[in-house]
Coordinates of C-alpha atoms in Angstrom, one line a residue:
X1 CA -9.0 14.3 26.2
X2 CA -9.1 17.7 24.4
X3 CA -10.6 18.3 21.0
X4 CA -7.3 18.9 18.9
X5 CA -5.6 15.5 20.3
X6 CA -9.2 13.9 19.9
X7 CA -9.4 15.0 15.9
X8 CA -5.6 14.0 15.4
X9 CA -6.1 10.5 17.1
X10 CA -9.5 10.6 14.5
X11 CA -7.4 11.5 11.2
X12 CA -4.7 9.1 12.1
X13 CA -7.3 6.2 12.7
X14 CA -9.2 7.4 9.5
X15 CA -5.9 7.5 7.5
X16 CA -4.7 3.5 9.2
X17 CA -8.2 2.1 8.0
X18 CA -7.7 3.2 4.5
X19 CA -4.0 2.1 4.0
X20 CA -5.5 -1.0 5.8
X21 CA -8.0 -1.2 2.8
X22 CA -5.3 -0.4 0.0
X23 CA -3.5 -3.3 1.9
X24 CA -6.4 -5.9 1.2
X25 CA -7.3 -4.1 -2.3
X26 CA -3.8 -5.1 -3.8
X27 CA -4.1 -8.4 -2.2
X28 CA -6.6 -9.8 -3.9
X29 CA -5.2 -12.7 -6.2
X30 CA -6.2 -11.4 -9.6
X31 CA -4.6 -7.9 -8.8
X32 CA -1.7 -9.8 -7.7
X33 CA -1.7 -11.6 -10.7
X34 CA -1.7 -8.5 -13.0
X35 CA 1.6 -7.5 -11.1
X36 CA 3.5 -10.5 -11.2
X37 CA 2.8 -10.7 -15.0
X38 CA 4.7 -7.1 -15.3
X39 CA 7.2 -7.6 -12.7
X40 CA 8.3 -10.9 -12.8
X41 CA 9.8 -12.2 -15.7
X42 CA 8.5 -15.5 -15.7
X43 CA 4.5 -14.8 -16.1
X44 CA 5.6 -12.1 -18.9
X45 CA 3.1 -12.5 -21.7
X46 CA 0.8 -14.2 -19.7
X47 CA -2.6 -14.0 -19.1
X48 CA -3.2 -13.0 -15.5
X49 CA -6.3 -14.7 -15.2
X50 CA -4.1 -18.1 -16.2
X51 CA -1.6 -16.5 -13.4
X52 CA -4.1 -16.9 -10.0
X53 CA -3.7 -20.6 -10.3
X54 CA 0.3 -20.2 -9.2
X55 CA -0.7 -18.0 -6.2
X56 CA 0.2 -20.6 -3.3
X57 CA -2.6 -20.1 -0.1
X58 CA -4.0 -16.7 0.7
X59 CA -1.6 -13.8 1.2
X60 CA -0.3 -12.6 4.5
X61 CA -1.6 -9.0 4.3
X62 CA 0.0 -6.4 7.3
X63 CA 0.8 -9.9 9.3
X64 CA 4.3 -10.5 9.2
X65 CA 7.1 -8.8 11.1
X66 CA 10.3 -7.3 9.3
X67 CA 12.5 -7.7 12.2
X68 CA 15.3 -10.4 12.4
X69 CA 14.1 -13.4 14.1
X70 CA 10.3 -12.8 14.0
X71 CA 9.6 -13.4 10.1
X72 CA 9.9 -17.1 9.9
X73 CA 8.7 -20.1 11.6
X74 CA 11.5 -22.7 12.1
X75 CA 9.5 -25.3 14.1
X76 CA 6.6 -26.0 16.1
X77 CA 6.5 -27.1 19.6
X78 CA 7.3 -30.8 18.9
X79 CA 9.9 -29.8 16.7
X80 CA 9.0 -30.3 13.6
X81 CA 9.3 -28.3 10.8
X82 CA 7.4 -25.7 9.6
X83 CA 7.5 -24.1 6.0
X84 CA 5.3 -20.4 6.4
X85 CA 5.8 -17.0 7.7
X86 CA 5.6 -16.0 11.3
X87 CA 1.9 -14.1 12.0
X88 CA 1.6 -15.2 15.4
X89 CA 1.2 -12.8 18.8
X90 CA 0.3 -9.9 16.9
X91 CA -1.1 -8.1 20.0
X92 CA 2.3 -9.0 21.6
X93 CA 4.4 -7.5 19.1
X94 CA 1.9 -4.5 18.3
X95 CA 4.5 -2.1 17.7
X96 CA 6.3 -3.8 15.1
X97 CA 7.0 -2.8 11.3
X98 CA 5.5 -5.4 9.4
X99 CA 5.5 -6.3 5.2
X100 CA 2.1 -4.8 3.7
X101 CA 1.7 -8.1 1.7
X102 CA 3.7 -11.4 1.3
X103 CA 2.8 -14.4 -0.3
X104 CA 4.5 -17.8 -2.0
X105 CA 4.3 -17.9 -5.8
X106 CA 5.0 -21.4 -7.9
X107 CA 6.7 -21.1 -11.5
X108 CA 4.9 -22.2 -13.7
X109 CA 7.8 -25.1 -15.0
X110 CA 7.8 -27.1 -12.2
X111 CA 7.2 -27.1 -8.1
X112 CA 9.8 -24.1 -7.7
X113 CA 8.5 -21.7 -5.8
X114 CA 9.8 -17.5 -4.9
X115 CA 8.6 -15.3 -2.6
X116 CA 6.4 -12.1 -3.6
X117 CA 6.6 -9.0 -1.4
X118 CA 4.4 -6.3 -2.6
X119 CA 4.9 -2.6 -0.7
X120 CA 2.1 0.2 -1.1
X121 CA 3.5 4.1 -0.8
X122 CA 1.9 7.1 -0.3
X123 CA 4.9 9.2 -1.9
X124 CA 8.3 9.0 -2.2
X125 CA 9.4 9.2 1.8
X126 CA 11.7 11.9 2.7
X127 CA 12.8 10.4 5.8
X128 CA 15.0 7.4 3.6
X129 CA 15.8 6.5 0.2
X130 CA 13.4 4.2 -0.5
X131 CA 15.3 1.7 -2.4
X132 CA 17.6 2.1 0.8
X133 CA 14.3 0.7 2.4
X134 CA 13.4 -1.9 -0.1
X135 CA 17.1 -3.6 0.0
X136 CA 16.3 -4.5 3.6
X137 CA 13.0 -5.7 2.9
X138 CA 14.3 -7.9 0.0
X139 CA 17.5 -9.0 2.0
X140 CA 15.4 -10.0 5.0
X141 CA 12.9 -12.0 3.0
X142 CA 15.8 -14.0 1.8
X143 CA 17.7 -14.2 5.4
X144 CA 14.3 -15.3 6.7
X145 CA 14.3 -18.3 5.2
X146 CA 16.7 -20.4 6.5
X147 CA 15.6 -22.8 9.1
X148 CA 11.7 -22.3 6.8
X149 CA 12.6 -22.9 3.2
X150 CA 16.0 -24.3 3.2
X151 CA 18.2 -25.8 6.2
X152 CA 21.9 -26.2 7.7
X153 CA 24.2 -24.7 4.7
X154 CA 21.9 -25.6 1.7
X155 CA 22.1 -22.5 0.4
X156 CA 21.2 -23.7 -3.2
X157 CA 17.7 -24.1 -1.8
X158 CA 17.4 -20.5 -1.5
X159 CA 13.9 -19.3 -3.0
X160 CA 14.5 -15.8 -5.1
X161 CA 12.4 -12.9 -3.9
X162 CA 10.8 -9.8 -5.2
X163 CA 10.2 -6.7 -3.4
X164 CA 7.4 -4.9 -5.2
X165 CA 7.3 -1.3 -4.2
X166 CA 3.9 1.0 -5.5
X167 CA 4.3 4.6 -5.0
X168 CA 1.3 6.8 -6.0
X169 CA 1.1 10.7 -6.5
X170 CA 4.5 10.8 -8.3
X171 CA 4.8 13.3 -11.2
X172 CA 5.0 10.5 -14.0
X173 CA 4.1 6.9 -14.4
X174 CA 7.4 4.8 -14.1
X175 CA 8.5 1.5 -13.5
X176 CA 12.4 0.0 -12.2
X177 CA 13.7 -3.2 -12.1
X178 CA 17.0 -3.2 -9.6
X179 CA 19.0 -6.6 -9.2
X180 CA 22.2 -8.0 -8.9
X181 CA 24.6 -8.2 -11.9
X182 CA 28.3 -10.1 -12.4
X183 CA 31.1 -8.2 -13.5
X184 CA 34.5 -9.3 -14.3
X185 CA 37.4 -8.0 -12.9
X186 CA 40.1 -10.7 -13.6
X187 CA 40.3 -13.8 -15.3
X188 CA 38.1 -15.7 -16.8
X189 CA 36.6 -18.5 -13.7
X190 CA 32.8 -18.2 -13.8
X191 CA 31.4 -19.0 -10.6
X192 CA 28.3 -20.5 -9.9
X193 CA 25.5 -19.0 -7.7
X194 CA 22.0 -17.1 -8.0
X195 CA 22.6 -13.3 -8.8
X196 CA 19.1 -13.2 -9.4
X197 CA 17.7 -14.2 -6.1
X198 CA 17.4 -10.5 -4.8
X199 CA 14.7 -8.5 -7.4
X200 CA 13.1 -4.8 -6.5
X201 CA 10.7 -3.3 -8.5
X202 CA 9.5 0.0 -8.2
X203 CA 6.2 1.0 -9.8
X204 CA 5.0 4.9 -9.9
X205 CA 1.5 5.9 -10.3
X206 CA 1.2 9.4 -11.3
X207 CA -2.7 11.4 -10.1
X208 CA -3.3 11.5 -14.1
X209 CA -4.6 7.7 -14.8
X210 CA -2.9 7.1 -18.3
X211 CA -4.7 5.3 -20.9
X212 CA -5.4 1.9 -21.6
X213 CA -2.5 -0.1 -23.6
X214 CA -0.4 -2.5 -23.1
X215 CA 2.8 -0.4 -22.1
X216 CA 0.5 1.2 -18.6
X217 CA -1.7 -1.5 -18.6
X218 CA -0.7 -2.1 -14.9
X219 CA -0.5 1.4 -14.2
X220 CA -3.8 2.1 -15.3
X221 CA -5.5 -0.6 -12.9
X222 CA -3.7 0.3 -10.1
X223 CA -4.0 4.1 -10.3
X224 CA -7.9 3.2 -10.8
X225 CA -7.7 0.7 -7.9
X226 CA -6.0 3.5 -5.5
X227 CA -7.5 6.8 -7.3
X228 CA -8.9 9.0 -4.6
X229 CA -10.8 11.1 -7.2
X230 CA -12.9 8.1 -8.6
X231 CA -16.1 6.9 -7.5
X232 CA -17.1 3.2 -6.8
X233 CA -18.3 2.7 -9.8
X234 CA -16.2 3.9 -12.1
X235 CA -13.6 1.9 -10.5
X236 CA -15.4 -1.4 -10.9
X237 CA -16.2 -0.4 -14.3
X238 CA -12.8 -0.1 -15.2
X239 CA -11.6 -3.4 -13.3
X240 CA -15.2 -5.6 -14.4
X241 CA -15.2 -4.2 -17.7
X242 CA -11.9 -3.4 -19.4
X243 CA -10.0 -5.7 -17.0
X244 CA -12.3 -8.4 -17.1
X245 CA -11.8 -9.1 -13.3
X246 CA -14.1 -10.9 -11.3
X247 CA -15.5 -8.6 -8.7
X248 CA -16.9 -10.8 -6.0
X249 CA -19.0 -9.0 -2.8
X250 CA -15.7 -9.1 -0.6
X251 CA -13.8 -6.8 -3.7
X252 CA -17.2 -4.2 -4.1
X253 CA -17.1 -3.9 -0.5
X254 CA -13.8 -3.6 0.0
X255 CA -14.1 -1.1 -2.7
X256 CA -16.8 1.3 -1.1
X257 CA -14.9 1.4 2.0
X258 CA -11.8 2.6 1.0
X259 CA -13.9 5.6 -1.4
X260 CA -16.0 6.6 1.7
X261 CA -12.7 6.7 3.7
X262 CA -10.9 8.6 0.9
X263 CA -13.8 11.3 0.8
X264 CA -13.5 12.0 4.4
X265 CA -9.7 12.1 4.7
X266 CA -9.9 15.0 1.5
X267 CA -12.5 16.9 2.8
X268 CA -10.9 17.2 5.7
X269 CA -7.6 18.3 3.8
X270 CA -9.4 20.6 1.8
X271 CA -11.2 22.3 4.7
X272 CA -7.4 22.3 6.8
X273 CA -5.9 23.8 3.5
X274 CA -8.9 26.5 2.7
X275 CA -8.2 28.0 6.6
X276 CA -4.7 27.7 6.3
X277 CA -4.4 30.1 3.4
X278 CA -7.2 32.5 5.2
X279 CA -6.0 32.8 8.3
X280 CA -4.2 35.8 7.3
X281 CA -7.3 37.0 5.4
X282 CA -10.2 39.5 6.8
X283 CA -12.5 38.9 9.2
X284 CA -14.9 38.5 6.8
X285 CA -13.7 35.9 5.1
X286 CA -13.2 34.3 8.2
X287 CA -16.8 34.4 8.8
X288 CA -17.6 32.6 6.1
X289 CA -15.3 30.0 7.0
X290 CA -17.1 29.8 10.1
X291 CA -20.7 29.6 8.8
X292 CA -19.8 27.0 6.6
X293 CA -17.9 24.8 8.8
X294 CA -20.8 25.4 11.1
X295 CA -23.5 24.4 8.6
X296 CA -21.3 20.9 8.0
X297 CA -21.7 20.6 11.9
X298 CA -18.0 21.2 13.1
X299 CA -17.7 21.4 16.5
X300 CA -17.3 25.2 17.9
X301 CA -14.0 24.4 19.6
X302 CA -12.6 22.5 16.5
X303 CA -13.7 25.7 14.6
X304 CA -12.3 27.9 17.0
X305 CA -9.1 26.4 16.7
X306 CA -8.6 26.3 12.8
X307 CA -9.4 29.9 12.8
X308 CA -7.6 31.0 15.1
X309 CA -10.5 32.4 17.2
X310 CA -12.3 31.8 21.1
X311 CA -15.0 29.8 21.2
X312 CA -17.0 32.8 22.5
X313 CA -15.9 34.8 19.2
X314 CA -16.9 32.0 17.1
X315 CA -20.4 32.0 18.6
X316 CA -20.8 35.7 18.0
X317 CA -20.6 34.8 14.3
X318 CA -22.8 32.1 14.6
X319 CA -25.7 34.0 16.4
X320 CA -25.3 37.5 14.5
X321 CA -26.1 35.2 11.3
X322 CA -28.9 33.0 12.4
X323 CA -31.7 34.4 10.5
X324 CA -29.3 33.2 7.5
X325 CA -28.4 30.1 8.7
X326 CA -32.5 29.1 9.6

């Protein structure tokens, strides 16, 4: 395997662990919590440490499949039915798009339950509309559920769903409830039905964490949570302390993984973006680069190749600045 397929296959691993540890960040039950009291009308005003309690089971974080047929368990072998998502044969379906985080919520007025789907975004895609995207995901969470939640044509058994979308580095802090509305074209026959079973909310996160009040409460905990420029600690300051969170071993951990992770995928940006933008520049310069990259132990033929030089050139540089480097 060459060295520039061996880095990329190293980034993209780097960059899958970290959305893998935003993944289990966000779906911890008290950051849940703090989301479902801004995005879903019925734990508005709540406390969200009184909110945990209606968190049904643990969350199914990067488990379940989006595509028709594989999101919901109808039965099990003898027939039976089964109410819960399909996370089965994940090595056979390795390839498959799955929801970041799903999970069953109970009102807090009685046994009714909806189903939470909570989506974390790196930017806006350019790709798709996102809301193109999160009309899907919402429609599939309620198509999945016949057969699980509700059977035959018992269609007022229907659970509602939200699709909760976070996207960070946007340019402002921003927040969108999209759902369905009724509008009257003729006469005056109301008809019956649930036009708000399908919810999407779209949260934005600028870089700048806002401060603390009550109107970017949530943004300010998730932009801390997610912040690639704090450290470990001041993030668990700012959940322990003005959040009041617990922050069990699992969290911290979780935590210090996803910083040490972040550090490496920006240095290595910042390095990528520094010889970009001197590749044109004099040769000087480009020793520098060299020297530097070499001090910080980059291999020659990864140096080589982000500066455009041969490995042979590369170790001329090195070796005419030895006595510096010692």
């Amino acid at each position: 395997m060459d060295t520039e397929m061996k880095n990329a296959i190293q980034a993209t691993d780097q960059e899958s662990q970290y959305d893998e540890k935003v993944k289990r960040l966000l779906g911890h039950k008290h950051i849940l919590a703090h989301i479902l009291v801004k995005a879903v009308k019925e734990f508005s005003g709540m406390e969200p440490n009184d909110v945990v309690q209606y968190i049904e089971g643990e969350p199914y974080i990067g488990k379940v499949p989006t595509e028709p047929g594989l999101t919901n368990i109808a039965s099990n072998k003898t027939g039976e039915r089964i109410v819960g998502f399909n996370s089965e044969n994940q090595e056979i379906n390795e390839g498959l798009v799955r929801f970041d985080i799903v999970f069953y919520v109970r009102m807090k007025d009685g046994p009714a339950q909806i189903i939470v789907n909570v989506e974390a975004q790196k930017d806006v895609p350019s790709e798709y509309k996102l809301l193109n995207r999160a009309v899907f995901y919402v429609c599939r969470l309620i198509s999945s559920q016949k057969e699980r939640d509700f059977v035959n044509t018992k269609y007022d058994d229907i659970k509602r769903v939200y699709s909760i979308w976070i996207c960070l580095n946007m340019k402002e802090s921003s927040m969108e409830y999209v759902h369905l509305t009724k509008e009257k074209l003729l006469g005056e026959y109301e008809w019956e039905g649930g036009t708000e079973l399908l919810n999407i909310v779209v949260i934005g996160l600028s870089n700048e964490l806002p401060e603390h009040n009550e109107e970017y409460e949530l943004h300010r905990l998730l932009g801390a949570l997610l912040s690639m420029e704090l450290n470990v600690e001041e993030k668990l300051n700012i959940i322990e302390k003005e959040y009041e969170m617990p922050v069990e071993a699992r969290m911290r951990e979780e935590v210090n993984s996803m910083c040490n992770l972040g550090e490496g995928i920006r240095e290595k940006a910042l390095v990528e973006g520094t010889v970009k933008g001197l590749l044109k520049g004099r040769n000087e310069e480009k020793s520098d680069l060299i020297l530097k990259m070499y001090r910080k132990k980059y291999p020659l033929q990864e140096i080589a190749e982000l500066v455009g030089k041969s490995i042979e050139e590369v170790q001329e540089v090195i070796e005419s600045q030895k006595p510096l480097l010692s």
